[in-house]
PDB file of C-alpha atoms and ligand atoms in Angstrom:
ATOM      1  CA  MET A   1      94.508  96.740 143.156  1.00 50.00           C
ATOM      2  CA  SER A   2      91.966  97.444 140.444  1.00 56.00           C
ATOM      3  CA  LEU A   3      92.730 100.461 138.255  1.00 68.00           C
ATOM      4  CA  GLN A   4      90.459 102.000 135.678  1.00 88.00           C
ATOM      5  CA  LYS A   5      90.656 100.794 132.094  1.00 95.00           C
ATOM      6  CA  VAL A   6      93.175 102.839 130.104  1.00 98.00           C
ATOM      7  CA  THR A   7      91.652 104.695 127.141  1.00 98.00           C
ATOM      8  CA  SER A   8      93.207 106.171 124.013  1.00 98.00           C
ATOM      9  CA  ARG A   9      92.631 109.599 125.593  1.00 98.00           C
ATOM     10  CA  ASP A  10      94.705 108.567 128.608  1.00 98.00           C
ATOM     11  CA  ILE A  11      97.518 107.587 126.236  1.00 98.00           C
ATOM     12  CA  ILE A  12      97.450 111.074 124.653  1.00 98.00           C
ATOM     13  CA  GLU A  13      97.161 112.677 128.091  1.00 98.00           C
ATOM     14  CA  LYS A  14     100.357 110.915 129.210  1.00 98.00           C
ATOM     15  CA  LYS A  15     102.338 112.698 126.504  1.00 98.00           C
ATOM     16  CA  LYS A  16     100.901 116.040 127.626  1.00 98.00           C
ATOM     17  CA  LYS A  17     101.995 115.287 131.199  1.00 98.00           C
ATOM     18  CA  GLY A  18     105.439 114.171 130.037  1.00 98.00           C
ATOM     19  CA  GLU A  19     104.882 110.625 131.343  1.00 98.00           C
ATOM     20  CA  LYS A  20     106.396 107.704 129.465  1.00 98.00           C
ATOM     21  CA  ILE A  21     103.946 105.243 127.871  1.00 98.00           C
ATOM     22  CA  ILE A  22     104.843 101.625 128.499  1.00 98.00           C
ATOM     23  CA  THR A  23     103.536  99.071 126.053  1.00 98.00           C
ATOM     24  CA  LEU A  24     104.139  95.429 125.169  1.00 98.00           C
ATOM     25  CA  THR A  25     102.681  92.753 122.951  1.00 98.00           C
ATOM     26  CA  SER A  26     100.716  89.749 124.218  1.00 98.00           C
ATOM     27  CA  TYR A  27      99.036  86.925 122.381  1.00 98.00           C
ATOM     28  CA  ASP A  28      97.259  84.770 124.963  1.00 98.00           C
ATOM     29  CA  TYR A  29      95.243  84.927 128.187  1.00 98.00           C
ATOM     30  CA  SER A  30      97.931  83.959 130.711  1.00 98.00           C
ATOM     31  CA  PHE A  31     100.640  86.297 129.408  1.00 98.00           C
ATOM     32  CA  ALA A  32      98.116  89.133 129.009  1.00 98.00           C
ATOM     33  CA  LYS A  33      97.149  88.731 132.676  1.00 98.00           C
ATOM     34  CA  ILE A  34     100.773  88.951 133.818  1.00 98.00           C
ATOM     35  CA  VAL A  35     101.475  91.938 131.552  1.00 98.00           C
ATOM     36  CA  ASP A  36      98.331  93.730 132.698  1.00 98.00           C
ATOM     37  CA  ARG A  37      99.201  93.128 136.364  1.00 97.00           C
ATOM     38  CA  SER A  38     102.534  94.878 135.882  1.00 97.00           C
ATOM     39  CA  GLY A  39     100.885  98.191 135.019  1.00 94.00           C
ATOM     40  CA  ILE A  40     101.569  98.260 131.280  1.00 98.00           C
ATOM     41  CA  ASP A  41      99.501 101.019 129.615  1.00 98.00           C
ATOM     42  CA  LEU A  42      98.752  99.370 126.289  1.00 98.00           C
ATOM     43  CA  ILE A  43      98.842  95.772 125.091  1.00 98.00           C
ATOM     44  CA  LEU A  44      99.205  95.178 121.372  1.00 99.00           C
ATOM     45  CA  VAL A  45      98.045  91.856 119.992  1.00 99.00           C
ATOM     46  CA  GLY A  46     100.724  92.202 117.332  1.00 98.00           C
ATOM     47  CA  ASP A  47     100.797  90.400 114.021  1.00 98.00           C
ATOM     48  CA  SER A  48     104.296  89.442 115.220  1.00 98.00           C
ATOM     49  CA  LEU A  49     102.387  86.460 116.616  1.00 98.00           C
ATOM     50  CA  SER A  50     102.738  85.075 113.091  1.00 98.00           C
ATOM     51  CA  MET A  51     106.424  84.537 113.909  1.00 97.00           C
ATOM     52  CA  VAL A  52     106.690  84.125 117.670  1.00 97.00           C
ATOM     53  CA  MET A  53     103.533  82.068 118.244  1.00 98.00           C
ATOM     54  CA  LEU A  54     102.871  80.358 114.917  1.00 98.00           C
ATOM     55  CA  GLY A  55     106.423  79.910 113.599  1.00 97.00           C
ATOM     56  CA  TYR A  56     106.028  81.594 110.196  1.00 97.00           C
ATOM     57  CA  LYS A  57     109.105  83.331 108.759  1.00 96.00           C
ATOM     58  CA  ASN A  58     107.446  86.760 108.689  1.00 97.00           C
ATOM     59  CA  THR A  59     104.203  88.535 109.618  1.00 98.00           C
ATOM     60  CA  LEU A  60     102.532  88.120 106.226  1.00 98.00           C
ATOM     61  CA  SER A  61     101.078  84.681 106.911  1.00 98.00           C
ATOM     62  CA  VAL A  62      98.798  85.354 109.872  1.00 98.00           C
ATOM     63  CA  THR A  63      95.101  85.636 108.952  1.00 98.00           C
ATOM     64  CA  MET A  64      92.241  87.790 110.243  1.00 98.00           C
ATOM     65  CA  ASP A  65      90.645  84.764 111.939  1.00 98.00           C
ATOM     66  CA  GLU A  66      93.897  83.887 113.725  1.00 98.00           C
ATOM     67  CA  MET A  67      94.338  87.499 114.864  1.00 98.00           C
ATOM     68  CA  ILE A  68      90.784  87.594 116.206  1.00 98.00           C
ATOM     69  CA  HIS A  69      91.281  84.262 118.002  1.00 98.00           C
ATOM     70  CA  HIS A  70      94.341  85.627 119.862  1.00 98.00           C
ATOM     71  CA  THR A  71      92.771  89.039 120.488  1.00 99.00           C
ATOM     72  CA  LYS A  72      89.822  87.355 122.207  1.00 98.00           C
ATOM     73  CA  ALA A  73      92.194  85.442 124.479  1.00 98.00           C
ATOM     74  CA  VAL A  74      94.158  88.588 125.389  1.00 98.00           C
ATOM     75  CA  SER A  75      91.009  90.637 126.042  1.00 98.00           C
ATOM     76  CA  ARG A  76      89.795  87.978 128.469  1.00 98.00           C
ATOM     77  CA  GLY A  77      92.992  88.399 130.506  1.00 98.00           C
ATOM     78  CA  VAL A  78      93.133  92.198 130.615  1.00 98.00           C
ATOM     79  CA  THR A  79      91.413  94.442 133.131  1.00 98.00           C
ATOM     80  CA  ASN A  80      93.350  97.695 132.902  1.00 98.00           C
ATOM     81  CA  ALA A  81      95.504  98.108 129.807  1.00 98.00           C
ATOM     82  CA  LEU A  82      94.211  99.399 126.491  1.00 98.00           C
ATOM     83  CA  VAL A  83      93.995  96.411 124.113  1.00 98.00           C
ATOM     84  CA  VAL A  84      94.956  97.119 120.505  1.00 99.00           C
ATOM     85  CA  GLY A  85      94.444  94.576 117.715  1.00 98.00           C
ATOM     86  CA  ASP A  86      97.007  94.621 114.926  1.00 99.00           C
ATOM     87  CA  MET A  87      95.389  94.456 111.505  1.00 98.00           C
ATOM     88  CA  PRO A  88      97.107  91.755 109.437  1.00 98.00           C
ATOM     89  CA  TYR A  89      98.451  91.879 105.895  1.00 98.00           C
ATOM     90  CA  LEU A  90      95.799  92.599 103.232  1.00 97.00           C
ATOM     91  CA  SER A  91      93.016  93.083 105.784  1.00 98.00           C
ATOM     92  CA  TYR A  92      92.853  96.883 105.274  1.00 98.00           C
ATOM     93  CA  LYS A  93      94.525  97.746 101.987  1.00 97.00           C
ATOM     94  CA  ILE A  94      92.121  96.255  99.439  1.00 97.00           C
ATOM     95  CA  ASN A  95      89.307  98.722  99.959  1.00 97.00           C
ATOM     96  CA  LYS A  96      87.896 100.932 102.698  1.00 98.00           C
ATOM     97  CA  ILE A  97      84.735  98.916 103.272  1.00 98.00           C
ATOM     98  CA  GLU A  98      86.648  95.727 103.897  1.00 98.00           C
ATOM     99  CA  ALA A  99      89.089  97.658 106.084  1.00 98.00           C
ATOM    100  CA  VAL A 100      86.324  99.072 108.295  1.00 98.00           C
ATOM    101  CA  LYS A 101      84.596  95.684 108.536  1.00 98.00           C
ATOM    102  CA  ASN A 102      87.832  93.954 109.524  1.00 98.00           C
ATOM    103  CA  ALA A 103      88.728  96.674 112.014  1.00 98.00           C
ATOM    104  CA  GLY A 104      85.233  96.305 113.477  1.00 98.00           C
ATOM    105  CA  ARG A 105      85.800  92.575 113.995  1.00 98.00           C
ATOM    106  CA  PHE A 106      88.711  93.356 116.355  1.00 99.00           C
ATOM    107  CA  ILE A 107      86.362  95.476 118.450  1.00 98.00           C
ATOM    108  CA  GLN A 108      83.148  93.439 118.211  1.00 98.00           C
ATOM    109  CA  GLU A 109      84.526  89.886 118.264  1.00 98.00           C
ATOM    110  CA  GLY A 110      88.033  90.368 119.663  1.00 98.00           C
ATOM    111  CA  GLY A 111      87.147  92.696 122.525  1.00 98.00           C
ATOM    112  CA  ALA A 112      89.920  95.166 121.564  1.00 98.00           C
ATOM    113  CA  GLU A 113      89.472  98.889 122.092  1.00 98.00           C
ATOM    114  CA  ALA A 114      91.516 100.016 119.085  1.00 98.00           C
ATOM    115  CA  VAL A 115      93.352  98.728 116.025  1.00 99.00           C
ATOM    116  CA  LYS A 116      96.798  99.370 114.567  1.00 99.00           C
ATOM    117  CA  VAL A 117      97.577  99.706 110.861  1.00 98.00           C
ATOM    118  CA  GLU A 118     100.899  99.992 109.060  1.00 98.00           C
ATOM    119  CA  GLY A 119     101.518 102.804 106.572  1.00 98.00           C
ATOM    120  CA  GLY A 120     101.886 106.533 106.120  1.00 98.00           C
ATOM    121  CA  THR A 121     100.054 109.174 104.096  1.00 98.00           C
ATOM    122  CA  GLU A 122      98.725 106.620 101.587  1.00 98.00           C
ATOM    123  CA  ILE A 123      96.693 104.861 104.306  1.00 98.00           C
ATOM    124  CA  CYS A 124      95.113 108.074 105.694  1.00 98.00           C
ATOM    125  CA  PRO A 125      91.800 107.851 103.746  1.00 98.00           C
ATOM    126  CA  THR A 126      91.280 104.324 105.127  1.00 98.00           C
ATOM    127  CA  ILE A 127      92.069 105.451 108.670  1.00 98.00           C
ATOM    128  CA  LYS A 128      89.591 108.291 108.239  1.00 98.00           C
ATOM    129  CA  ALA A 129      86.880 105.780 107.309  1.00 98.00           C
ATOM    130  CA  MET A 130      87.689 103.671 110.395  1.00 98.00           C
ATOM    131  CA  ILE A 131      87.568 106.663 112.721  1.00 98.00           C
ATOM    132  CA  LYS A 132      84.264 107.696 111.122  1.00 98.00           C
ATOM    133  CA  ALA A 133      83.000 104.266 112.161  1.00 98.00           C
ATOM    134  CA  ASP A 134      84.037 105.044 115.774  1.00 98.00           C
ATOM    135  CA  ILE A 135      87.130 102.873 115.717  1.00 98.00           C
ATOM    136  CA  GLN A 136      90.257 104.151 117.471  1.00 98.00           C
ATOM    137  CA  VAL A 137      93.369 103.756 115.327  1.00 98.00           C
ATOM    138  CA  MET A 138      97.085 103.579 116.072  1.00 99.00           C
ATOM    139  CA  GLY A 139      99.539 104.273 113.222  1.00 98.00           C
ATOM    140  CA  HIS A 140     102.811 102.500 112.458  1.00 98.00           C
ATOM    141  CA  ILE A 141     105.595 103.869 110.222  1.00 98.00           C
ATOM    142  CA  GLY A 142     109.280 103.194 109.617  1.00 98.00           C
ATOM    143  CA  LEU A 143     110.046  99.505 109.287  1.00 98.00           C
ATOM    144  CA  THR A 144     106.545  98.232 108.657  1.00 98.00           C
ATOM    145  CA  PRO A 145     107.080  94.452 108.564  1.00 98.00           C
ATOM    146  CA  GLN A 146     104.150  93.829 106.207  1.00 98.00           C
ATOM    147  CA  ALA A 147     106.232  95.642 103.539  1.00 97.00           C
ATOM    148  CA  ILE A 148     109.476  93.675 103.976  1.00 96.00           C
ATOM    149  CA  TYR A 149     109.493  92.491 100.376  1.00 97.00           C
ATOM    150  CA  GLN A 150     109.275  96.128  99.271  1.00 96.00           C
ATOM    151  CA  PHE A 151     112.108  97.084 101.666  1.00 97.00           C
ATOM    152  CA  GLY A 152     114.220  94.023 100.819  1.00 96.00           C
ATOM    153  CA  GLY A 153     114.168  92.659 104.398  1.00 94.00           C
ATOM    154  CA  PHE A 154     113.937  93.773 108.017  1.00 94.00           C
ATOM    155  CA  LEU A 155     115.993  96.916 107.343  1.00 96.00           C
ATOM    156  CA  VAL A 156     116.315 100.215 109.219  1.00 98.00           C
ATOM    157  CA  GLN A 157     114.217 102.906 107.491  1.00 98.00           C
ATOM    158  CA  GLY A 158     114.508 106.703 107.167  1.00 98.00           C
ATOM    159  CA  LYS A 159     118.261 106.664 106.600  1.00 98.00           C
ATOM    160  CA  THR A 160     118.351 109.124 103.680  1.00 98.00           C
ATOM    161  CA  ILE A 161     117.274 112.771 103.747  1.00 98.00           C
ATOM    162  CA  GLU A 162     114.329 112.041 101.456  1.00 98.00           C
ATOM    163  CA  ALA A 163     113.214 108.999 103.437  1.00 98.00           C
ATOM    164  CA  ALA A 164     113.502 110.889 106.730  1.00 98.00           C
ATOM    165  CA  LYS A 165     111.465 113.813 105.367  1.00 98.00           C
ATOM    166  CA  LYS A 166     108.779 111.388 104.200  1.00 98.00           C
ATOM    167  CA  LEU A 167     108.561 109.819 107.679  1.00 98.00           C
ATOM    168  CA  ILE A 168     108.159 113.254 109.302  1.00 98.00           C
ATOM    169  CA  LEU A 169     105.385 114.205 106.860  1.00 98.00           C
ATOM    170  CA  ASP A 170     103.695 110.803 107.190  1.00 98.00           C
ATOM    171  CA  ALA A 171     103.570 111.231 110.970  1.00 98.00           C
ATOM    172  CA  LYS A 172     102.023 114.689 110.588  1.00 98.00           C
ATOM    173  CA  ASN A 173      99.374 113.365 108.189  1.00 98.00           C
ATOM    174  CA  LEU A 174      98.556 110.460 110.503  1.00 98.00           C
ATOM    175  CA  GLU A 175      98.083 112.920 113.344  1.00 98.00           C
ATOM    176  CA  GLU A 176      95.840 115.127 111.173  1.00 98.00           C
ATOM    177  CA  VAL A 177      93.630 112.216 110.241  1.00 98.00           C
ATOM    178  CA  GLY A 178      93.089 111.321 113.900  1.00 98.00           C
ATOM    179  CA  VAL A 179      95.253 108.397 115.037  1.00 98.00           C
ATOM    180  CA  PHE A 180      95.805 108.444 118.797  1.00 98.00           C
ATOM    181  CA  SER A 181      99.462 107.372 118.649  1.00 98.00           C
ATOM    182  CA  ILE A 182     102.091 106.216 116.171  1.00 99.00           C
ATOM    183  CA  VAL A 183     104.534 103.310 116.404  1.00 99.00           C
ATOM    184  CA  LEU A 184     107.960 104.278 115.031  1.00 98.00           C
ATOM    185  CA  GLU A 185     109.873 101.138 114.165  1.00 98.00           C
ATOM    186  CA  SER A 186     113.580 100.874 113.362  1.00 98.00           C
ATOM    187  CA  ILE A 187     114.423 104.435 112.383  1.00 98.00           C
ATOM    188  CA  PRO A 188     117.360 106.647 113.448  1.00 98.00           C
ATOM    189  CA  TRP A 189     116.791 108.140 116.882  1.00 98.00           C
ATOM    190  CA  GLN A 190     117.301 111.722 115.671  1.00 98.00           C
ATOM    191  CA  ILE A 191     114.436 111.376 113.170  1.00 98.00           C
ATOM    192  CA  ALA A 192     112.236 109.814 115.873  1.00 98.00           C
ATOM    193  CA  LYS A 193     113.054 112.802 118.083  1.00 98.00           C
ATOM    194  CA  ILE A 194     112.037 115.300 115.376  1.00 98.00           C
ATOM    195  CA  ILE A 195     108.769 113.417 114.817  1.00 98.00           C
ATOM    196  CA  THR A 196     108.065 113.200 118.549  1.00 98.00           C
ATOM    197  CA  ASN A 197     108.623 116.936 118.984  1.00 98.00           C
ATOM    198  CA  SER A 198     106.550 117.868 115.958  1.00 98.00           C
ATOM    199  CA  ILE A 199     103.264 116.142 116.812  1.00 98.00           C
ATOM    200  CA  ASP A 200     100.911 116.285 119.827  1.00 98.00           C
ATOM    201  CA  ILE A 201     100.034 112.593 119.841  1.00 98.00           C
ATOM    202  CA  PRO A 202     102.448 110.065 121.391  1.00 98.00           C
ATOM    203  CA  THR A 203     105.123 108.205 119.475  1.00 98.00           C
ATOM    204  CA  ILE A 204     105.758 104.647 120.615  1.00 98.00           C
ATOM    205  CA  GLY A 205     109.223 103.513 119.633  1.00 98.00           C
ATOM    206  CA  ILE A 206     110.671 100.126 118.837  1.00 98.00           C
ATOM    207  CA  GLY A 207     114.219 100.579 117.600  1.00 98.00           C
ATOM    208  CA  ALA A 208     113.611 104.343 117.429  1.00 98.00           C
ATOM    209  CA  GLY A 209     115.734 105.544 120.338  1.00 98.00           C
ATOM    210  CA  PRO A 210     115.080 107.134 123.723  1.00 98.00           C
ATOM    211  CA  HIS A 211     113.165 110.278 122.742  1.00 98.00           C
ATOM    212  CA  CYS A 212     109.866 108.622 121.826  1.00 98.00           C
ATOM    213  CA  ASP A 213     106.957 109.196 124.197  1.00 98.00           C
ATOM    214  CA  GLY A 214     106.704 105.471 124.868  1.00 98.00           C
ATOM    215  CA  GLN A 215     108.278 102.153 124.015  1.00 98.00           C
ATOM    216  CA  ILE A 216     107.013  98.807 122.789  1.00 98.00           C
ATOM    217  CA  LEU A 217     108.724  95.426 122.546  1.00 98.00           C
ATOM    218  CA  VAL A 218     107.585  92.011 121.457  1.00 98.00           C
ATOM    219  CA  ILE A 219     107.219  90.132 124.734  1.00 98.00           C
ATOM    220  CA  HIS A 220     108.721  86.891 123.432  1.00 98.00           C
ATOM    221  CA  ASP A 221     111.791  88.880 122.285  1.00 98.00           C
ATOM    222  CA  MET A 222     112.425  90.856 125.468  1.00 98.00           C
ATOM    223  CA  LEU A 223     111.986  87.783 127.675  1.00 98.00           C
ATOM    224  CA  GLY A 224     114.387  85.674 125.603  1.00 97.00           C
ATOM    225  CA  ILE A 225     111.727  83.194 124.499  1.00 97.00           C
ATOM    226  CA  PHE A 226     112.004  83.901 120.759  1.00 96.00           C
ATOM    227  CA  THR A 227     115.697  83.950 119.887  1.00 94.00           C
ATOM    228  CA  ASP A 228     115.722  83.189 116.139  1.00 91.00           C
ATOM    229  CA  PHE A 229     117.287  86.592 115.546  1.00 89.00           C
ATOM    230  CA  LYS A 230     118.219  89.638 117.634  1.00 95.00           C
ATOM    231  CA  PRO A 231     117.889  93.122 116.179  1.00 96.00           C
ATOM    232  CA  LYS A 232     120.308  95.833 117.467  1.00 97.00           C
ATOM    233  CA  PHE A 233     117.579  97.587 119.484  1.00 98.00           C
ATOM    234  CA  LEU A 234     116.528  94.486 121.396  1.00 98.00           C
ATOM    235  CA  LYS A 235     117.519  94.141 125.039  1.00 98.00           C
ATOM    236  CA  TYR A 236     116.780  90.932 126.912  1.00 97.00           C
ATOM    237  CA  PHE A 237     115.024  91.783 130.185  1.00 98.00           C
ATOM    238  CA  GLY A 238     114.858  88.138 131.171  1.00 96.00           C
ATOM    239  CA  ASN A 239     115.913  84.721 129.983  1.00 96.00           C
ATOM    240  CA  ILE A 240     112.657  82.853 130.254  1.00 97.00           C
ATOM    241  CA  GLY A 241     113.606  80.481 127.427  1.00 96.00           C
ATOM    242  CA  GLU A 242     116.520  79.243 129.579  1.00 97.00           C
ATOM    243  CA  SER A 243     114.331  79.040 132.696  1.00 97.00           C
ATOM    244  CA  ILE A 244     111.762  76.964 130.809  1.00 97.00           C
ATOM    245  CA  SER A 245     114.478  74.600 129.512  1.00 98.00           C
ATOM    246  CA  GLN A 246     115.847  74.202 133.050  1.00 98.00           C
ATOM    247  CA  ALA A 247     112.369  73.460 134.436  1.00 98.00           C
ATOM    248  CA  LEU A 248     111.707  70.891 131.690  1.00 98.00           C
ATOM    249  CA  ASN A 249     115.037  69.155 132.353  1.00 98.00           C
ATOM    250  CA  ASP A 250     114.197  68.967 136.074  1.00 98.00           C
ATOM    251  CA  TYR A 251     110.745  67.541 135.301  1.00 98.00           C
ATOM    252  CA  ARG A 252     112.175  64.903 132.950  1.00 98.00           C
ATOM    253  CA  ASP A 253     114.866  63.878 135.491  1.00 98.00           C
ATOM    254  CA  GLU A 254     112.432  63.706 138.424  1.00 98.00           C
ATOM    255  CA  VAL A 255     109.980  61.495 136.511  1.00 98.00           C
ATOM    256  CA  ILE A 256     112.768  59.190 135.309  1.00 98.00           C
ATOM    257  CA  ASN A 257     114.173  58.920 138.857  1.00 98.00           C
ATOM    258  CA  GLY A 258     110.802  58.427 140.596  1.00 98.00           C
ATOM    259  CA  ILE A 259     111.055  61.705 142.516  1.00 98.00           C
ATOM    260  CA  TYR A 260     107.941  63.238 140.959  1.00 98.00           C
ATOM    261  CA  PRO A 261     105.096  62.730 141.700  1.00 98.00           C
ATOM    262  CA  ASP A 262     105.599  62.069 145.431  1.00 98.00           C
ATOM    263  CA  ARG A 263     102.917  61.662 148.147  1.00 97.00           C
ATOM    264  CA  GLU A 264     102.603  65.433 148.478  1.00 97.00           C
ATOM    265  CA  HIS A 265     101.447  65.659 144.883  1.00 98.00           C
ATOM    266  CA  SER A 266      99.168  62.560 144.927  1.00 98.00           C
ATOM    267  CA  TYR A 267      95.574  61.968 146.063  1.00 98.00           C
ATOM    268  CA  GLU A 268      94.921  59.784 149.148  1.00 96.00           C
ATOM    269  CA  PHE A 269      92.288  57.004 149.476  1.00 97.00           C
ATOM    270  CA  PRO A 270      91.062  56.338 153.079  1.00 96.00           C
ATOM    271  CA  GLN A 271      93.055  53.450 154.600  1.00 95.00           C
ATOM    272  CA  GLN A 272      90.032  51.560 156.046  1.00 96.00           C
ATOM    273  CA  ASP A 273      88.305  51.604 152.644  1.00 97.00           C
ATOM    274  CA  LEU A 274      91.512  50.515 150.987  1.00 96.00           C
ATOM    275  CA  ASN A 275      91.546  47.373 153.168  1.00 96.00           C
ATOM    276  CA  LYS A 276      88.017  46.580 151.909  1.00 96.00           C
ATOM    277  CA  ILE A 277      89.068  47.080 148.296  1.00 96.00           C
ATOM    278  CA  ASN A 278      92.064  44.766 148.776  1.00 96.00           C
ATOM    279  CA  LYS A 279      89.877  42.052 150.347  1.00 95.00           C
ATOM    280  CA  TRP A 280      87.305  42.374 147.540  1.00 95.00           C
ATOM    281  CA  PHE A 281      90.026  42.238 144.934  1.00 94.00           C
ATOM    282  CA  GLU A 282      91.498  39.009 146.409  1.00 94.00           C
ATOM    283  CA  ASN A 283      88.116  37.255 146.121  1.00 94.00           C
ATOM    284  CA  ILE A 284      86.944  38.111 142.602  1.00 93.00           C
ATOM    285  CA  ASP A 285      87.766  37.122 139.065  1.00 93.00           C
ATOM    286  CA  ILE A 286      88.544  40.569 137.634  1.00 94.00           C
ATOM    287  CA  CYS A 287      87.688  39.590 134.021  1.00 94.00           C
ATOM    288  CA  GLU A 288      84.299  38.258 135.028  1.00 94.00           C
ATOM    289  CA  GLU A 289      83.513  41.369 137.119  1.00 92.00           C
ATOM    290  CA  ALA A 290      84.584  43.702 134.335  1.00 93.00           C
ATOM    291  CA  HIS A 291      82.391  41.854 131.814  1.00 94.00           C
ATOM    292  CA  LYS A 292      79.392  42.396 134.064  1.00 93.00           C
ATOM    293  CA  LEU A 293      79.850  46.152 133.561  1.00 94.00           C
ATOM    294  CA  SER A 294      79.963  46.010 129.761  1.00 88.00           C
TER     295      SER A 294
HETATM  296  O1  LIG B   1     103.357  93.089 115.448  1.00 84.39           O
HETATM  297  C1  LIG B   1     103.942  93.690 116.357  1.00 84.39           C
HETATM  298  O2  LIG B   1     104.276  93.133 117.396  1.00 84.39           O
HETATM  299  C2  LIG B   1     104.226  95.096 116.155  1.00 84.39           C
HETATM  300  C3  LIG B   1     105.106  95.775 117.160  1.00 84.39           C
HETATM  301  C4  LIG B   1     106.487  95.345 116.971  1.00 84.39           C
HETATM  302  C5  LIG B   1     104.977  97.231 117.092  1.00 84.39           C
HETATM  303  O3  LIG B   1     103.778  95.666 115.208  1.00 84.39           O
END
């Protein structure tokens, strides 16, 4: 079944209709294809790939070129979902020109239809410049992992009255400037509910409770592939890591015990020709014949 490509307008429309928005991350062609097939609305090529794909300890290490490389792979696998490229650390906070150029690379080279940036009111002028350049932008507030050193770690945000008020105002300013949706990460569910009810664009929660307009998870987390740590909000919807280990053990055992590959998984040479080969082989000096070829 081929559906139409989801647009940022469709994402906003879903909130108006009261329909939940289902989103996930992906980082490569094969996963993106599977995710797209399951009717996910939006696929984020998250900078979380720094950790789950590249093995860095946080998201600060992944570069623009690496993000573009993975975005290209995801775009090639997606027919329906909206593809959003996640702008990495320092790619949009130095100056507006660089920010617009880097955002444009996600669209032009990566094949994404939108970008995501982390930050609240302070990032609004940059977002404005991107939108002016016809680039669709998704916001991200709360626990913004590119600021972990400022926060002191992967800590829940918006826990004080002042911090909660700032989140609510940040969301309003992001809406005003024209983002089509906002990721709310690791904030109390009551604050996420206030934000969701106070803006017309969708909120996409991760660790922000049930009242957001949509949800996002890192695919390697929710499938139990990346298990280095488990935040409170994370639910495992599969245990693919275990399944992979089981499959690898079976493969190793079958090769050791001569079970794999069997005839069914091997190519056949015609028997009458094989007799000719055997006869030829009996009557030649293999070294001499091989030397003739060199
Ligand atoms: O990088 C990422 O995967 C993200 C999501 C967790 C929202 O930013």
